[in-house]
CSV table of C-alpha atoms and ligand atoms in Angstrom, one decimal:
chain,number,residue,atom,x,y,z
A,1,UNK,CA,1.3,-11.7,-27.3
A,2,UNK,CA,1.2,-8.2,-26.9
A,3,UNK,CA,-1.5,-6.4,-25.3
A,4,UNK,CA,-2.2,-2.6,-25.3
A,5,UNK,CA,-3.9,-0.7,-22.8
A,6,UNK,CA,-5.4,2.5,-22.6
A,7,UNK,CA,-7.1,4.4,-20.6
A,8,UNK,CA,-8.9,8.0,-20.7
A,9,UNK,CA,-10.8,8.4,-17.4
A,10,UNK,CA,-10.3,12.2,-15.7
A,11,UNK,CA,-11.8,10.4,-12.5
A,12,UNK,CA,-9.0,8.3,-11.1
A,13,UNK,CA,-9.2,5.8,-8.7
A,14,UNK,CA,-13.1,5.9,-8.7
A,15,UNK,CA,-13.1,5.6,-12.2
A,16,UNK,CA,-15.4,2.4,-13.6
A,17,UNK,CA,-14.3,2.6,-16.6
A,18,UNK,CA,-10.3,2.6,-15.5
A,19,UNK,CA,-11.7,-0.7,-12.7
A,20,UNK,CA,-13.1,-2.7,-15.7
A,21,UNK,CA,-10.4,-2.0,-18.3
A,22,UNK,CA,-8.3,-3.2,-15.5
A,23,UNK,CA,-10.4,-6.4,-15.0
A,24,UNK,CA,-9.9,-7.0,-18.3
A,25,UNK,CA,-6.4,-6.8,-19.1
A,26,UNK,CA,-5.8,-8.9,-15.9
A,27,UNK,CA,-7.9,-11.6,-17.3
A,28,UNK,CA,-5.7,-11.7,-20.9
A,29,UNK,CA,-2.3,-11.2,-19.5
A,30,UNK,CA,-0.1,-11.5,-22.2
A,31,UNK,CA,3.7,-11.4,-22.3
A,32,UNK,CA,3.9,-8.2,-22.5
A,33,UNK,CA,1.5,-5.3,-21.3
A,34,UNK,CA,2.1,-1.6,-22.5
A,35,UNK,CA,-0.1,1.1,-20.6
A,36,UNK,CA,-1.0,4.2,-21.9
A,37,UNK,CA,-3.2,6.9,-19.2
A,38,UNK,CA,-4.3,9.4,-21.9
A,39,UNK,CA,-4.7,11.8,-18.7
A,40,UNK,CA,-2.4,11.3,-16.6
A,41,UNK,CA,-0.1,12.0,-20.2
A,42,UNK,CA,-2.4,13.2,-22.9
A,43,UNK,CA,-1.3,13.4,-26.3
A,44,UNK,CA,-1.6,16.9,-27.8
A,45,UNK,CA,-4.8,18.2,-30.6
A,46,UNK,CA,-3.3,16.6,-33.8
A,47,UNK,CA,-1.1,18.7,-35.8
A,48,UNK,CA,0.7,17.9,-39.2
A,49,UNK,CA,4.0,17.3,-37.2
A,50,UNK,CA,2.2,14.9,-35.2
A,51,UNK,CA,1.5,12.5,-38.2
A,52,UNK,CA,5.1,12.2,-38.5
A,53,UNK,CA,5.8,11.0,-35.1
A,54,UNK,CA,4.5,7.3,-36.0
A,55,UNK,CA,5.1,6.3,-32.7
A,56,UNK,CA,2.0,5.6,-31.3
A,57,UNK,CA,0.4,4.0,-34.5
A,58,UNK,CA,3.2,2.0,-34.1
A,59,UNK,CA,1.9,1.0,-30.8
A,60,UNK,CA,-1.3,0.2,-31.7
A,61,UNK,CA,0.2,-1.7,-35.1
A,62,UNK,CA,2.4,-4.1,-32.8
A,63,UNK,CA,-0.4,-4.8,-30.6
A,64,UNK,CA,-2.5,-8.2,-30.2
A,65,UNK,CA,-5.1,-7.2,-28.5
A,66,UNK,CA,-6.1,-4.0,-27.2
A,67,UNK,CA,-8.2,-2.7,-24.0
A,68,UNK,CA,-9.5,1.0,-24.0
A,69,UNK,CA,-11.2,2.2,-21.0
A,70,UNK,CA,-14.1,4.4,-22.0
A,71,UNK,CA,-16.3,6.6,-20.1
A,72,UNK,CA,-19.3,9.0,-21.5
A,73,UNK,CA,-18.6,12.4,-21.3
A,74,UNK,CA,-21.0,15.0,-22.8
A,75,UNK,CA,-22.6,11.8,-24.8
A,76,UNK,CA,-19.0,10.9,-26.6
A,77,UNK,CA,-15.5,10.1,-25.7
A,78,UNK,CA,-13.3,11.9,-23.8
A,79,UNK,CA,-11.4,14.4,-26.0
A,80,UNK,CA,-7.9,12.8,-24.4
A,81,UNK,CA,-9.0,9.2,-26.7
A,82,UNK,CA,-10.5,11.2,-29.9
A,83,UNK,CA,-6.9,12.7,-29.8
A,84,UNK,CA,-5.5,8.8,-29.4
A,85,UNK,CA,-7.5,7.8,-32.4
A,86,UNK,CA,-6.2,10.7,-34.3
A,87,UNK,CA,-3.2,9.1,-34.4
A,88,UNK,CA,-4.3,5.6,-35.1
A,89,UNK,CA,-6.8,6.1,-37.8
A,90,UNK,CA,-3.9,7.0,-41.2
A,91,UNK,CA,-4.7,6.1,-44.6
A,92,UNK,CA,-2.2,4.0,-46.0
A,93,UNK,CA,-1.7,2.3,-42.2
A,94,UNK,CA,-4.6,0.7,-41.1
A,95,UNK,CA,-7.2,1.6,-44.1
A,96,UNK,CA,-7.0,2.8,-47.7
A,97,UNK,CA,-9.8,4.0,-50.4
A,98,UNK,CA,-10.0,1.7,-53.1
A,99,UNK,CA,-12.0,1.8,-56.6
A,100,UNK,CA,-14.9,0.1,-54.7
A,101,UNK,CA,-15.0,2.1,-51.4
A,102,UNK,CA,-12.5,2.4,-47.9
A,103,UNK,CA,-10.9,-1.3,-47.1
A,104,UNK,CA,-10.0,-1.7,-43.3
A,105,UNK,CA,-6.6,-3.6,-42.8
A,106,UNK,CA,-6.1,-3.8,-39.3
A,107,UNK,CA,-7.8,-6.9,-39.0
A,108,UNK,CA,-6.5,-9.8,-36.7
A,109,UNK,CA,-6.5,-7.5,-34.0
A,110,UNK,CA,-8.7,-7.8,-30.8
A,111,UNK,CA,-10.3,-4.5,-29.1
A,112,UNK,CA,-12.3,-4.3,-26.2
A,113,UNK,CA,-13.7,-1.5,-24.8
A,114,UNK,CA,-14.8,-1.2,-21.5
A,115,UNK,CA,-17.5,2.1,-21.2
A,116,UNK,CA,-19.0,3.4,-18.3
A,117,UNK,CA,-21.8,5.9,-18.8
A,118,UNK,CA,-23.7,7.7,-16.4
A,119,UNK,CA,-26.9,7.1,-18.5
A,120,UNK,CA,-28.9,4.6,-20.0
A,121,UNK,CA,-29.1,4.2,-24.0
A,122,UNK,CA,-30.9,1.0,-24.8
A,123,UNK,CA,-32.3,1.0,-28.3
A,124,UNK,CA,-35.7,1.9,-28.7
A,125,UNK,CA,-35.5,4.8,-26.0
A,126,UNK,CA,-35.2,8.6,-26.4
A,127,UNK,CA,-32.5,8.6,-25.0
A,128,UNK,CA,-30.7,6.6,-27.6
A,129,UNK,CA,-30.2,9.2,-30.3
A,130,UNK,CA,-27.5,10.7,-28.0
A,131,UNK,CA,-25.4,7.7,-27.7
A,132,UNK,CA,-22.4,8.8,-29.4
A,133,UNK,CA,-19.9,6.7,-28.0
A,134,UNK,CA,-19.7,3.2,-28.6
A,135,UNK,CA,-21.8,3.7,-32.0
A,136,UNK,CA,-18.7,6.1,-32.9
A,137,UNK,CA,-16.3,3.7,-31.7
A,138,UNK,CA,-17.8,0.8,-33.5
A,139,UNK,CA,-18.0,3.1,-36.3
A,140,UNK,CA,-14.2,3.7,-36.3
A,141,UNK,CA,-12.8,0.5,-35.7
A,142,UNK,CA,-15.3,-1.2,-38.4
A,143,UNK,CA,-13.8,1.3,-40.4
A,144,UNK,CA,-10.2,-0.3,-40.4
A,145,UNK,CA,-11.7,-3.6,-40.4
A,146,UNK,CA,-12.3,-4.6,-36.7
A,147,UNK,CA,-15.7,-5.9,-34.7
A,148,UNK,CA,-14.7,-4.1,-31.0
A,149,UNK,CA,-16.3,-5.9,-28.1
A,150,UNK,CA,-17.9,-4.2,-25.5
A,151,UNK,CA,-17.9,-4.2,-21.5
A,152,UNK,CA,-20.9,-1.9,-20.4
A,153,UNK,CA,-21.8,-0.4,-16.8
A,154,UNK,CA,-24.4,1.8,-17.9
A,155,UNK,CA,-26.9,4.1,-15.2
A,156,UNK,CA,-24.4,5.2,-13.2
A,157,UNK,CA,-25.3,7.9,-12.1
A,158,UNK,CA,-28.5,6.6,-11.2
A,159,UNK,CA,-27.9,6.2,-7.2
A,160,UNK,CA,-25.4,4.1,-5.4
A,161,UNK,CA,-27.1,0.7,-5.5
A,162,UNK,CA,-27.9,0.6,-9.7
A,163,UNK,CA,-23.7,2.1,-9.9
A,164,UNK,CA,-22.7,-0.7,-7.6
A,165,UNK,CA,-24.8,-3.2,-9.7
A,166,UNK,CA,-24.0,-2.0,-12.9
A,167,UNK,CA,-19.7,-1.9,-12.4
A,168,UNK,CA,-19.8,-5.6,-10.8
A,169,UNK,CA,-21.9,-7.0,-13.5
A,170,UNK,CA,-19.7,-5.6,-15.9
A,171,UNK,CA,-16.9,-6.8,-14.2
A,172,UNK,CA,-18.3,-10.3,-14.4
A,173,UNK,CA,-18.6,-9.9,-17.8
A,174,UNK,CA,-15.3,-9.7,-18.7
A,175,UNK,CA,-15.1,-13.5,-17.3
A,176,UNK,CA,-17.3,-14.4,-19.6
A,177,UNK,CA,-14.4,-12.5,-22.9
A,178,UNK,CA,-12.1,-14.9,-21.0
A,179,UNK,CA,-13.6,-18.1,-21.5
B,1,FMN,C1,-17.6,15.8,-17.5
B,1,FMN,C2,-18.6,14.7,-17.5
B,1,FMN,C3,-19.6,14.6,-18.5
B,1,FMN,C4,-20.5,13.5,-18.5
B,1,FMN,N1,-21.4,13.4,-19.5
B,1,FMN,C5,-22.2,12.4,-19.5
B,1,FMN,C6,-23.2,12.2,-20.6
B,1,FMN,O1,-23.3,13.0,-21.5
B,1,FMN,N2,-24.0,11.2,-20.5
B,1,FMN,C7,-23.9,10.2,-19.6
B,1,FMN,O2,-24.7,9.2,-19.6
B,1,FMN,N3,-23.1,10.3,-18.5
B,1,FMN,C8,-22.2,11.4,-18.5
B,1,FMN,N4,-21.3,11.5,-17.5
B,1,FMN,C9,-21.3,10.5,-16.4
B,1,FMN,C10,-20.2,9.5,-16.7
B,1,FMN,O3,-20.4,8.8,-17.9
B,1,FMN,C11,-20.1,8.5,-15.6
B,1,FMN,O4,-19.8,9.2,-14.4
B,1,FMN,C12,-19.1,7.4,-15.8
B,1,FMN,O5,-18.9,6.7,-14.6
B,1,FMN,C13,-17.7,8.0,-16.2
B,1,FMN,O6,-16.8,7.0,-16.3
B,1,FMN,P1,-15.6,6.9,-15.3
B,1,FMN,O7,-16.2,6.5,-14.0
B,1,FMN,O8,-14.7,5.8,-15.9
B,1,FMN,O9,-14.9,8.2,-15.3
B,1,FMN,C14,-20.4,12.6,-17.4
B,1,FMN,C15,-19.4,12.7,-16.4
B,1,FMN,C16,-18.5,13.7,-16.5
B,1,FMN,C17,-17.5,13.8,-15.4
């Protein structure tokens, strides 16, 4: 079983979203683990040339499961993962259009996605029209025919004590994926 991890936090070792995507892959050790830090060695803006270099669909194509660490930025994704998913998302690869709409084929696979957002989103609240991150996410990977899961510490940057609250209860969340 191969497992994939990514990860797109700018913030290092104080990085939620980096502690719970860790969490995570630790509980679902596979045989192998391949790691990808999307800062630390970001993939360029997508070019024509870069659709040629298969090698991180590839990646994502040989993959079991995989475990993307997630933080809000500016109510979306980091630009260092939209340029990740550039690559992932090719017709042909992991969807096509057919006479009756786009097919996803990428199905089998497990993704988890741990976010970390400084605010709070719940549906129902004003604040949830600007949630543009795991709806987009769940968007994309429906699109090639996958249900993500999702590992939330939301209100972060709501004080100390909701931060604290929020990262371990995520992290005992990902128990719960385990079981
Ligand atoms: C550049 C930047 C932009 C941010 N924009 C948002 C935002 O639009 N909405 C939000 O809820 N939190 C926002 N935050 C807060 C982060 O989501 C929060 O700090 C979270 O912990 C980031 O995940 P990380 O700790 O894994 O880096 C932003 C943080 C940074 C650094």
């Amino acid at each position: 079983m191969t497992t994939l991890h990514i990860d797109s936090s700018i913030n290092g070792d104080t990085s939620a979203s980096r502690a719970i995507s860790r969490s995570i892959v630790d509980r679902f050790r596979g045989d192998r683990i391949i790691y990808r830090d999307l800062v630390a060695e970001p993939l360029p803006h997508l070019t024509l040339e870069a659709f040629a270099d298969g090698s991180v669909l590839d990646e994502f194509l040989a993959a079991d499961t995989v475990v993307i660490g997630a933080p809000m930025y500016n109510f979306t994704l980091p630009s260092q993962l939209k340029a990740w998913l550039d690559r992932i998302l090719v017709a042909g690869k992991n969807f096509r259009y057919t006479e009756s709409g786009p097919e996803g084929l990428a199905g089998g696979k497990r993704v988890i996605v741990a976010l970390a957002r400084g605010g709070m989103y719940d549906a129902g609240t004003p604040a949830a029209a600007l949630e543009h991150l795991e709806s987009y996410l769940r968007g994309i990977f429906n699109f090639i025919g996958i249900e993500p899961e999702f590992v939330a510490a939301d209100g972060l940057n709501f004080g100390p004590d909701q931060r604290e609250a929020s990262i371990s209860a995520a992290l005992g969340e990902t128990m719960r994926l385990a079981a």
